[in-house]
Amino acid sequence: MDYQKGVHVFVRRRVRAVELYTKLGKRVRATIRQLGYPTKSALKGWCVEFEQRLDLPVGYAARRPKYSQAQKEAAVEHYLTQDRCIAATMRGR
């Protein structure tokens, strides 16, 4: 499946879930039972997002990486110099 097509399918499924949730009187269990997805917290999050924007965004904002590229490279270098021992690398020794 093409990435762009997959994103559109995902957005349509989210909109469908929010519409059904509203139609069923904001009953979470009934909506999830009928659709087979999403989780309770995901559905509530989508509804809040939909009510605030009157739309659902296509994707999610990327979060800041936990480690910088330099830190990743240093960890790999340390791993390779420690005879490929992950335990020693994790301890940082």
CSV table of N, CA, C and O in Angstrom, one decimal:
chain,number,residue,atom,x,y,z
A,1,MET,N,0.8,-1.2,0.0
A,1,MET,CA,0.0,0.0,0.0
A,1,MET,C,0.9,1.2,0.0
A,1,MET,O,1.8,1.3,0.7
A,2,ASP,N,0.6,2.2,-0.8
A,2,ASP,CA,1.2,3.4,-0.9
A,2,ASP,C,1.1,4.2,0.4
A,2,ASP,O,0.0,4.3,1.0
A,3,TYR,N,2.1,4.9,0.9
A,3,TYR,CA,2.1,5.6,2.1
A,3,TYR,C,1.0,6.6,2.2
A,3,TYR,O,0.2,6.7,3.1
A,4,GLN,N,0.9,7.4,1.1
A,4,GLN,CA,-0.1,8.5,1.1
A,4,GLN,C,-1.5,8.0,1.2
A,4,GLN,O,-2.4,8.5,1.9
A,5,LYS,N,-1.7,6.9,0.5
A,5,LYS,CA,-3.1,6.2,0.5
A,5,LYS,C,-3.4,5.7,1.9
A,5,LYS,O,-4.5,5.8,2.4
A,6,GLY,N,-2.4,5.1,2.5
A,6,GLY,CA,-2.5,4.6,3.9
A,6,GLY,C,-2.9,5.6,4.9
A,6,GLY,O,-3.7,5.4,5.7
A,7,VAL,N,-2.3,6.8,4.7
A,7,VAL,CA,-2.6,7.9,5.6
A,7,VAL,C,-4.1,8.4,5.4
A,7,VAL,O,-4.8,8.6,6.4
A,8,HIS,N,-4.5,8.5,4.2
A,8,HIS,CA,-5.9,8.9,3.9
A,8,HIS,C,-6.9,7.9,4.5
A,8,HIS,O,-7.9,8.2,5.0
A,9,VAL,N,-6.6,6.6,4.4
A,9,VAL,CA,-7.4,5.5,4.9
A,9,VAL,C,-7.5,5.7,6.4
A,9,VAL,O,-8.6,5.6,7.0
A,10,PHE,N,-6.4,5.9,7.0
A,10,PHE,CA,-6.3,6.1,8.5
A,10,PHE,C,-7.2,7.3,8.9
A,10,PHE,O,-7.9,7.2,9.9
A,11,VAL,N,-7.1,8.4,8.2
A,11,VAL,CA,-7.8,9.6,8.6
A,11,VAL,C,-9.3,9.3,8.4
A,11,VAL,O,-10.1,9.7,9.3
A,12,ARG,N,-9.7,8.7,7.3
A,12,ARG,CA,-11.1,8.3,7.1
A,12,ARG,C,-11.6,7.4,8.2
A,12,ARG,O,-12.8,7.6,8.7
A,13,ARG,N,-10.8,6.5,8.7
A,13,ARG,CA,-11.3,5.6,9.8
A,13,ARG,C,-11.5,6.4,11.1
A,13,ARG,O,-12.4,6.1,11.8
A,14,ARG,N,-10.6,7.3,11.3
A,14,ARG,CA,-10.7,8.2,12.5
A,14,ARG,C,-12.0,9.0,12.5
A,14,ARG,O,-12.7,9.1,13.4
A,15,VAL,N,-12.2,9.6,11.3
A,15,VAL,CA,-13.4,10.4,11.2
A,15,VAL,C,-14.7,9.6,11.3
A,15,VAL,O,-15.6,10.0,12.0
A,16,ARG,N,-14.6,8.4,10.7
A,16,ARG,CA,-15.8,7.5,10.9
A,16,ARG,C,-16.0,7.1,12.3
A,16,ARG,O,-17.2,7.1,12.8
A,17,ALA,N,-15.0,6.9,13.1
A,17,ALA,CA,-15.1,6.5,14.5
A,17,ALA,C,-15.7,7.7,15.3
A,17,ALA,O,-16.6,7.5,16.1
A,18,VAL,N,-15.2,8.9,15.0
A,18,VAL,CA,-15.7,10.1,15.7
A,18,VAL,C,-17.2,10.3,15.4
A,18,VAL,O,-18.0,10.6,16.3
A,19,GLU,N,-17.6,10.2,14.1
A,19,GLU,CA,-19.0,10.4,13.7
A,19,GLU,C,-19.9,9.3,14.4
A,19,GLU,O,-21.0,9.6,14.9
A,20,LEU,N,-19.4,8.1,14.4
A,20,LEU,CA,-20.2,7.0,15.0
A,20,LEU,C,-20.4,7.2,16.5
A,20,LEU,O,-21.4,7.0,17.1
A,21,TYR,N,-19.3,7.6,17.1
A,21,TYR,CA,-19.3,7.9,18.6
A,21,TYR,C,-20.3,9.0,18.9
A,21,TYR,O,-21.1,8.8,19.8
A,22,THR,N,-20.4,10.0,18.1
A,22,THR,CA,-21.3,11.1,18.3
A,22,THR,C,-22.8,10.6,18.0
A,22,THR,O,-23.7,10.9,18.8
A,23,LYS,N,-22.9,9.8,17.0
A,23,LYS,CA,-24.2,9.3,16.6
A,23,LYS,C,-24.8,8.4,17.7
A,23,LYS,O,-26.0,8.3,18.0
A,24,LEU,N,-23.9,7.6,18.3
A,24,LEU,CA,-24.3,6.7,19.4
A,24,LEU,C,-24.5,7.3,20.8
A,24,LEU,O,-24.5,6.7,21.8
A,25,GLY,N,-24.5,8.7,20.8
A,25,GLY,CA,-24.6,9.4,22.0
A,25,GLY,C,-23.4,9.4,22.9
A,25,GLY,O,-23.5,9.4,24.1
A,26,LYS,N,-22.2,9.4,22.3
A,26,LYS,CA,-20.9,9.4,22.9
A,26,LYS,C,-20.7,8.3,23.9
A,26,LYS,O,-20.3,8.4,25.0
A,27,ARG,N,-21.1,7.1,23.4
A,27,ARG,CA,-20.9,5.9,24.1
A,27,ARG,C,-19.7,5.1,23.6
A,27,ARG,O,-19.7,4.6,22.5
A,28,VAL,N,-18.7,5.1,24.4
A,28,VAL,CA,-17.4,4.6,24.0
A,28,VAL,C,-17.4,3.1,23.7
A,28,VAL,O,-17.0,2.7,22.6
A,29,ARG,N,-18.0,2.3,24.6
A,29,ARG,CA,-18.0,0.9,24.4
A,29,ARG,C,-18.8,0.5,23.2
A,29,ARG,O,-18.3,-0.4,22.4
A,30,ALA,N,-19.9,1.1,23.0
A,30,ALA,CA,-20.7,0.8,21.8
A,30,ALA,C,-20.0,1.1,20.5
A,30,ALA,O,-20.1,0.3,19.6
A,31,THR,N,-19.3,2.2,20.5
A,31,THR,CA,-18.5,2.6,19.3
A,31,THR,C,-17.4,1.6,19.0
A,31,THR,O,-17.3,1.1,17.9
A,32,ILE,N,-16.7,1.2,20.1
A,32,ILE,CA,-15.5,0.3,19.9
A,32,ILE,C,-16.1,-1.1,19.5
A,32,ILE,O,-15.5,-1.8,18.7
A,33,ARG,N,-17.1,-1.5,20.1
A,33,ARG,CA,-17.7,-2.8,19.8
A,33,ARG,C,-18.1,-2.9,18.4
A,33,ARG,O,-17.9,-3.9,17.7
A,34,GLN,N,-18.8,-1.8,17.9
A,34,GLN,CA,-19.3,-1.9,16.5
A,34,GLN,C,-18.1,-1.8,15.5
A,34,GLN,O,-18.2,-2.5,14.5
A,35,LEU,N,-17.1,-1.0,15.8
A,35,LEU,CA,-16.0,-0.8,14.8
A,35,LEU,C,-14.9,-1.8,15.0
A,35,LEU,O,-14.2,-2.2,14.0
A,36,GLY,N,-14.7,-2.3,16.2
A,36,GLY,CA,-13.6,-3.2,16.5
A,36,GLY,C,-12.3,-2.4,16.7
A,36,GLY,O,-11.2,-3.0,16.9
A,37,TYR,N,-12.3,-1.1,16.7
A,37,TYR,CA,-11.2,-0.2,17.0
A,37,TYR,C,-11.8,1.1,17.4
A,37,TYR,O,-13.0,1.3,17.3
A,38,PRO,N,-11.1,2.0,17.9
A,38,PRO,CA,-9.8,2.1,18.5
A,38,PRO,C,-9.9,1.8,20.0
A,38,PRO,O,-10.9,1.3,20.4
A,39,THR,N,-8.8,2.2,20.7
A,39,THR,CA,-8.9,2.1,22.1
A,39,THR,C,-9.7,3.2,22.7
A,39,THR,O,-10.0,4.2,22.0
A,40,LYS,N,-10.1,3.1,23.9
A,40,LYS,CA,-11.0,4.1,24.6
A,40,LYS,C,-10.3,5.4,24.6
A,40,LYS,O,-10.9,6.5,24.3
A,41,SER,N,-9.0,5.4,25.0
A,41,SER,CA,-8.3,6.7,25.1
A,41,SER,C,-8.1,7.3,23.7
A,41,SER,O,-8.1,8.6,23.6
A,42,ALA,N,-7.8,6.5,22.7
A,42,ALA,CA,-7.6,7.1,21.4
A,42,ALA,C,-8.9,7.7,20.9
A,42,ALA,O,-8.8,8.8,20.3
A,43,LEU,N,-10.0,7.0,21.1
A,43,LEU,CA,-11.3,7.6,20.6
A,43,LEU,C,-11.6,8.9,21.3
A,43,LEU,O,-12.0,9.9,20.6
A,44,LYS,N,-11.4,9.0,22.6
A,44,LYS,CA,-11.6,10.2,23.3
A,44,LYS,C,-10.7,11.3,22.8
A,44,LYS,O,-11.1,12.5,22.7
A,45,GLY,N,-9.4,11.0,22.6
A,45,GLY,CA,-8.5,12.0,22.1
A,45,GLY,C,-8.9,12.5,20.7
A,45,GLY,O,-8.8,13.7,20.4
A,46,TRP,N,-9.3,11.6,19.8
A,46,TRP,CA,-9.8,12.0,18.5
A,46,TRP,C,-11.0,12.9,18.6
A,46,TRP,O,-11.0,13.9,17.9
A,47,CYS,N,-11.9,12.6,19.5
A,47,CYS,CA,-13.1,13.5,19.7
A,47,CYS,C,-12.7,14.9,20.2
A,47,CYS,O,-13.2,15.9,19.6
A,48,VAL,N,-11.8,15.0,21.1
A,48,VAL,CA,-11.4,16.3,21.6
A,48,VAL,C,-10.7,17.0,20.5
A,48,VAL,O,-11.0,18.2,20.3
A,49,GLU,N,-9.9,16.4,19.8
A,49,GLU,CA,-9.2,17.0,18.6
A,49,GLU,C,-10.2,17.5,17.6
A,49,GLU,O,-10.1,18.6,17.0
A,50,PHE,N,-11.1,16.6,17.3
A,50,PHE,CA,-12.1,17.0,16.3
A,50,PHE,C,-13.0,18.2,16.7
A,50,PHE,O,-13.3,19.0,15.9
A,51,GLU,N,-13.4,18.2,18.0
A,51,GLU,CA,-14.2,19.3,18.5
A,51,GLU,C,-13.4,20.6,18.5
A,51,GLU,O,-14.0,21.7,18.3
A,52,GLN,N,-12.1,20.6,18.8
A,52,GLN,CA,-11.3,21.8,18.8
A,52,GLN,C,-11.1,22.3,17.4
A,52,GLN,O,-11.1,23.5,17.2
A,53,ARG,N,-10.8,21.4,16.5
A,53,ARG,CA,-10.4,21.9,15.1
A,53,ARG,C,-11.5,21.7,14.1
A,53,ARG,O,-11.4,22.2,13.0
A,54,LEU,N,-12.5,21.0,14.4
A,54,LEU,CA,-13.6,20.6,13.5
A,54,LEU,C,-13.0,19.8,12.3
A,54,LEU,O,-13.5,19.8,11.2
A,55,ASP,N,-11.9,19.2,12.6
A,55,ASP,CA,-11.2,18.3,11.6
A,55,ASP,C,-10.1,17.5,12.3
A,55,ASP,O,-9.8,17.8,13.5
A,56,LEU,N,-9.7,16.5,11.7
A,56,LEU,CA,-8.6,15.6,12.3
A,56,LEU,C,-7.3,15.8,11.4
A,56,LEU,O,-7.4,15.7,10.2
A,57,PRO,N,-6.2,16.1,12.0
A,57,PRO,CA,-5.0,16.2,11.2
A,57,PRO,C,-4.6,14.9,10.6
A,57,PRO,O,-4.9,13.8,11.0
A,58,VAL,N,-3.8,15.1,9.5
A,58,VAL,CA,-3.4,13.9,8.7
A,58,VAL,C,-2.4,13.1,9.5
A,58,VAL,O,-2.4,11.9,9.5
A,59,GLY,N,-1.5,13.7,10.2
A,59,GLY,CA,-0.4,13.0,10.9
A,59,GLY,C,-0.2,13.5,12.3
A,59,GLY,O,-1.0,14.3,12.8
A,60,TYR,N,0.9,13.1,12.9
A,60,TYR,CA,1.2,13.6,14.2
A,60,TYR,C,2.5,14.4,14.2
A,60,TYR,O,3.3,14.2,13.3
A,61,ALA,N,2.6,15.3,15.1
A,61,ALA,CA,3.9,16.1,15.2
A,61,ALA,C,5.0,15.2,15.7
A,61,ALA,O,4.8,14.5,16.7
A,62,ALA,N,6.1,15.3,15.1
A,62,ALA,CA,7.2,14.4,15.5
A,62,ALA,C,7.8,15.0,16.8
A,62,ALA,O,7.9,16.2,17.0
A,63,ARG,N,8.1,14.1,17.7
A,63,ARG,CA,8.7,14.6,19.0
A,63,ARG,C,10.2,14.7,18.8
A,63,ARG,O,10.8,14.2,17.9
A,64,ARG,N,10.8,15.5,19.7
A,64,ARG,CA,12.2,15.7,19.7
A,64,ARG,C,13.0,14.4,20.0
A,64,ARG,O,12.5,13.7,20.9
A,65,PRO,N,14.0,14.1,19.2
A,65,PRO,CA,14.8,12.9,19.5
A,65,PRO,C,15.3,12.8,20.9
A,65,PRO,O,15.7,13.8,21.4
A,66,LYS,N,15.3,11.6,21.5
A,66,LYS,CA,15.8,11.5,22.8
A,66,LYS,C,17.4,11.7,22.9
A,66,LYS,O,17.9,12.2,23.8
A,67,TYR,N,18.0,11.2,21.9
A,67,TYR,CA,19.5,11.3,21.8
A,67,TYR,C,19.9,12.0,20.5
A,67,TYR,O,19.3,11.8,19.5
A,68,SER,N,21.0,12.8,20.6
A,68,SER,CA,21.5,13.5,19.5
A,68,SER,C,22.2,12.6,18.6
A,68,SER,O,22.6,11.5,19.0
A,69,GLN,N,22.5,13.0,17.4
A,69,GLN,CA,23.2,12.1,16.4
A,69,GLN,C,24.6,11.8,17.0
A,69,GLN,O,25.1,10.7,16.9
A,70,ALA,N,25.2,12.8,17.6
A,70,ALA,CA,26.6,12.6,18.2
A,70,ALA,C,26.5,11.6,19.3
A,70,ALA,O,27.4,10.7,19.4
A,71,GLN,N,25.5,11.6,20.1
A,71,GLN,CA,25.4,10.7,21.2
A,71,GLN,C,25.2,9.2,20.7
A,71,GLN,O,25.8,8.3,21.2
A,72,LYS,N,24.4,9.1,19.6
A,72,LYS,CA,24.2,7.8,19.0
A,72,LYS,C,25.5,7.2,18.4
A,72,LYS,O,25.8,6.1,18.6
A,73,GLU,N,26.2,8.1,17.8
A,73,GLU,CA,27.5,7.7,17.2
A,73,GLU,C,28.5,7.3,18.2
A,73,GLU,O,29.2,6.3,18.1
A,74,ALA,N,28.5,8.0,19.3
A,74,ALA,CA,29.4,7.7,20.5
A,74,ALA,C,29.1,6.4,21.1
A,74,ALA,O,29.9,5.5,21.4
A,75,ALA,N,27.8,6.1,21.2
A,75,ALA,CA,27.3,4.8,21.8
A,75,ALA,C,27.7,3.6,20.9
A,75,ALA,O,28.2,2.6,21.3
A,76,VAL,N,27.5,3.8,19.6
A,76,VAL,CA,27.9,2.8,18.6
A,76,VAL,C,29.4,2.5,18.7
A,76,VAL,O,29.9,1.4,18.7
A,77,GLU,N,30.2,3.6,18.7
A,77,GLU,CA,31.6,3.5,18.8
A,77,GLU,C,32.1,2.7,20.1
A,77,GLU,O,32.9,1.9,20.0
A,78,HIS,N,31.4,3.1,21.2
A,78,HIS,CA,31.7,2.4,22.4
A,78,HIS,C,31.4,1.0,22.4
A,78,HIS,O,32.1,0.1,22.9
A,79,TYR,N,30.3,0.6,21.8
A,79,TYR,CA,29.8,-0.8,21.6
A,79,TYR,C,30.9,-1.6,20.8
A,79,TYR,O,31.2,-2.7,21.2
A,80,LEU,N,31.3,-1.0,19.8
A,80,LEU,CA,32.3,-1.7,18.9
A,80,LEU,C,33.6,-1.8,19.6
A,80,LEU,O,34.3,-2.8,19.4
A,81,THR,N,34.0,-0.9,20.4
A,81,THR,CA,35.3,-1.0,21.1
A,81,THR,C,35.3,-1.9,22.3
A,81,THR,O,36.3,-2.3,22.9
A,82,GLN,N,34.1,-2.2,22.8
A,82,GLN,CA,33.9,-3.1,24.0
A,82,GLN,C,33.6,-4.5,23.6
A,82,GLN,O,32.8,-5.2,24.3
A,83,ASP,N,34.1,-4.9,22.5
A,83,ASP,CA,33.9,-6.3,22.0
A,83,ASP,C,32.4,-6.6,21.8
A,83,ASP,O,32.0,-7.7,22.1
A,84,ARG,N,31.7,-5.6,21.4
A,84,ARG,CA,30.3,-5.8,21.1
A,84,ARG,C,29.5,-6.3,22.3
A,84,ARG,O,28.6,-7.1,22.1
A,85,CYS,N,29.8,-5.8,23.4
A,85,CYS,CA,29.1,-6.2,24.7
A,85,CYS,C,28.1,-5.1,25.0
A,85,CYS,O,28.5,-4.1,25.5
A,86,ILE,N,26.9,-5.4,24.9
A,86,ILE,CA,25.8,-4.4,25.1
A,86,ILE,C,25.7,-4.1,26.6
A,86,ILE,O,25.5,-2.9,26.9
A,87,ALA,N,26.0,-5.0,27.5
A,87,ALA,CA,26.0,-4.7,28.9
A,87,ALA,C,27.0,-3.6,29.3
A,87,ALA,O,26.7,-2.7,30.0
A,88,ALA,N,28.2,-3.8,28.8
A,88,ALA,CA,29.2,-2.8,29.0
A,88,ALA,C,28.9,-1.4,28.4
A,88,ALA,O,29.1,-0.4,29.0
A,89,THR,N,28.3,-1.4,27.3
A,89,THR,CA,27.8,-0.2,26.6
A,89,THR,C,26.7,0.5,27.4
A,89,THR,O,26.8,1.7,27.6
A,90,MET,N,25.8,-0.3,27.9
A,90,MET,CA,24.7,0.3,28.7
A,90,MET,C,25.2,0.9,30.0
A,90,MET,O,24.7,1.9,30.4
A,91,ARG,N,26.2,0.3,30.6
A,91,ARG,CA,26.8,0.8,31.8
A,91,ARG,C,27.6,2.0,31.5
A,91,ARG,O,27.9,2.8,32.4
A,92,GLY,N,28.1,2.2,30.3
A,92,GLY,CA,28.9,3.3,29.9
A,92,GLY,C,30.4,3.2,30.3
A,92,GLY,O,31.1,4.1,30.5
A,93,ARG,N,30.8,1.9,30.5
A,93,ARG,CA,32.2,1.7,31.0
A,93,ARG,C,33.1,1.3,29.9
A,93,ARG,O,32.8,0.8,28.9
